[in-house]
C-alpha cells in the first residue's frame, strides 16, 4: 500500500447514488453534531460573508 | 437571525426531490435555523440531492484531509445524496442542453457549469421523479423563461437579508420554447 493509498483511506465518503430515491441515505448525525461541524467550517472560511454571497437586495444594502 | 418561509413548505416538499446548490450549504453553515429546516425537510421524506461539482465548490476551502472531512460529514449529516454520473445522464438530452445554454446567457458571461448541470438535472428528473425542485440563492442565472420560481425562503443576517428560492420545471414554458425552435 502506497502512502497515497493510506491517505485515501482517511478521506470520508459522500453518500453517492446512481439514481432513484430508494438509495437516499438516513442522517447519521444529530443536529448538535451538525452544528458543531458548521462552527468548524465557519472558522475555516476566512471571507465568510463573501461565500454566502453579496447582498441581493440593493434597497437593503442602502439602509 | 430570522428565517421566513411559507408555513406549508415542509408538507409541500415531503416526498419530493430537492436539488441543492453550493450556496445552500454555505447558508446552512451560517444559519442554524436554515440547517434545521433542511433536516426537517429530510425527515419529512424530502430527498435532498446534490452533484459532485457542488461538493467541490463547497469544500474547496479545505486545507487538509481533516478539514475536507468536516465538509463531507456536514453534507452527510443532512442526509444528502450525491449523484455520481450526472454528466453521462445529461448527455442523452442534448437538445435541451442547447436550449438551456441559449436562455442562460447573462450578458456575455454564460452560466456556471455547476448551475448548468443542476438545471439539466431539474429538467431530466422532471419526467421520472414524483416532483423535483432546485434550491438556490442564485436568482440571476436560473431563467424564468424555462423554469418557475415557486417559493422563497428569507434568511436574515446581521448585515442584511439573503433569499433562497425554489425552482421547478415548467412543461408549458418548455413546450413554447420547443415550438419556437422547431
mmCIF file of C-alpha atoms in Angstrom, chain A residues 7 10-21 24-27 29 31 34-35 37-38 40-42 44-45 48 51-57 60, chain B residues 17 26-27 29-30 32 35-36 39-40 42-43 45 49 61 65 67 69-71 73-74 76-84 137 139 160-163:
data_model
loop_
_atom_site.group_PDB
_atom_site.id
_atom_site.type_symbol
_atom_site.label_atom_id
_atom_site.label_comp_id
_atom_site.label_asym_id
_atom_site.label_seq_id
_atom_site.Cartn_x
_atom_site.Cartn_y
_atom_site.Cartn_z
ATOM 1 C CA UNK A 7 -4.254 8.945 2.754
ATOM 2 C CA UNK A 10 -8.637 8.736 5.582
ATOM 3 C CA UNK A 11 -10.930 10.707 3.270
ATOM 4 C CA UNK A 12 -14.567 10.342 4.275
ATOM 5 C CA UNK A 13 -17.067 9.131 1.678
ATOM 6 C CA UNK A 14 -20.076 11.057 0.466
ATOM 7 C CA UNK A 15 -23.397 9.251 0.116
ATOM 8 C CA UNK A 16 -23.072 8.571 -3.605
ATOM 9 C CA UNK A 17 -26.077 7.261 -5.520
ATOM 10 C CA UNK A 18 -26.643 6.309 -9.142
ATOM 11 C CA UNK A 19 -30.322 7.136 -9.264
ATOM 12 C CA UNK A 20 -33.614 6.682 -7.511
ATOM 13 C CA UNK A 21 -34.899 7.670 -4.121
ATOM 14 C CA UNK A 24 -31.429 8.159 -0.241
ATOM 15 C CA UNK A 25 -29.466 7.821 2.996
ATOM 16 C CA UNK A 26 -30.631 8.453 6.514
ATOM 17 C CA UNK A 27 -28.963 11.186 8.523
ATOM 18 C CA UNK A 29 -25.615 12.570 12.957
ATOM 19 C CA UNK A 31 -28.453 18.297 14.914
ATOM 20 C CA UNK A 34 -24.139 19.110 12.540
ATOM 21 C CA UNK A 35 -23.968 22.480 14.267
ATOM 22 C CA UNK A 37 -19.308 20.879 12.149
ATOM 23 C CA UNK A 38 -20.841 24.154 10.949
ATOM 24 C CA UNK A 40 -15.593 24.403 12.421
ATOM 25 C CA UNK A 41 -16.341 25.163 8.773
ATOM 26 C CA UNK A 42 -17.320 28.753 9.610
ATOM 27 C CA UNK A 44 -12.263 27.770 8.186
ATOM 28 C CA UNK A 45 -13.807 30.191 5.725
ATOM 29 C CA UNK A 48 -17.268 34.040 5.075
ATOM 30 C CA UNK A 51 -19.016 32.900 0.395
ATOM 31 C CA UNK A 52 -22.664 33.372 1.252
ATOM 32 C CA UNK A 53 -22.804 35.960 -1.477
ATOM 33 C CA UNK A 54 -23.216 39.687 -1.822
ATOM 34 C CA UNK A 55 -26.407 41.257 -0.564
ATOM 35 C CA UNK A 56 -29.069 40.514 -3.079
ATOM 36 C CA UNK A 57 -31.312 43.466 -2.449
ATOM 37 C CA UNK A 60 -31.325 46.636 1.910
ATOM 38 C CA UNK B 17 -36.692 15.554 -4.587
ATOM 39 C CA UNK B 26 -22.937 27.859 2.841
ATOM 40 C CA UNK B 27 -26.191 29.219 4.231
ATOM 41 C CA UNK B 29 -23.305 26.573 7.790
ATOM 42 C CA UNK B 30 -24.064 30.217 8.546
ATOM 43 C CA UNK B 32 -28.633 27.153 12.277
ATOM 44 C CA UNK B 35 -29.775 23.944 8.732
ATOM 45 C CA UNK B 36 -32.676 22.739 10.891
ATOM 46 C CA UNK B 39 -33.091 18.459 8.313
ATOM 47 C CA UNK B 40 -36.842 18.881 8.857
ATOM 48 C CA UNK B 42 -35.240 15.380 5.025
ATOM 49 C CA UNK B 43 -37.115 13.913 7.972
ATOM 50 C CA UNK B 45 -39.429 12.486 3.377
ATOM 51 C CA UNK B 49 -29.702 15.666 -3.610
ATOM 52 C CA UNK B 61 -11.689 25.950 1.263
ATOM 53 C CA UNK B 65 -7.916 15.919 4.640
ATOM 54 C CA UNK B 67 -10.820 19.764 7.085
ATOM 55 C CA UNK B 69 -13.850 15.567 6.089
ATOM 56 C CA UNK B 70 -15.672 18.337 8.025
ATOM 57 C CA UNK B 71 -17.359 19.403 4.792
ATOM 58 C CA UNK B 73 -19.545 14.991 7.222
ATOM 59 C CA UNK B 74 -21.601 18.195 7.191
ATOM 60 C CA UNK B 76 -23.780 13.680 5.109
ATOM 61 C CA UNK B 77 -25.263 14.999 8.366
ATOM 62 C CA UNK B 78 -28.111 16.430 6.306
ATOM 63 C CA UNK B 79 -28.773 13.070 4.638
ATOM 64 C CA UNK B 80 -27.840 14.465 1.238
ATOM 65 C CA UNK B 81 -27.195 12.007 -1.603
ATOM 66 C CA UNK B 82 -24.703 12.910 -4.337
ATOM 67 C CA UNK B 83 -25.376 11.818 -7.899
ATOM 68 C CA UNK B 84 -22.282 10.157 -9.329
ATOM 69 C CA UNK B 137 -29.818 31.697 -3.905
ATOM 70 C CA UNK B 139 -31.638 34.162 -8.838
ATOM 71 C CA UNK B 160 -28.933 42.152 5.570
ATOM 72 C CA UNK B 161 -31.235 39.567 4.083
ATOM 73 C CA UNK B 162 -30.454 36.700 1.710
ATOM 74 C CA UNK B 163 -33.020 34.731 -0.221
#
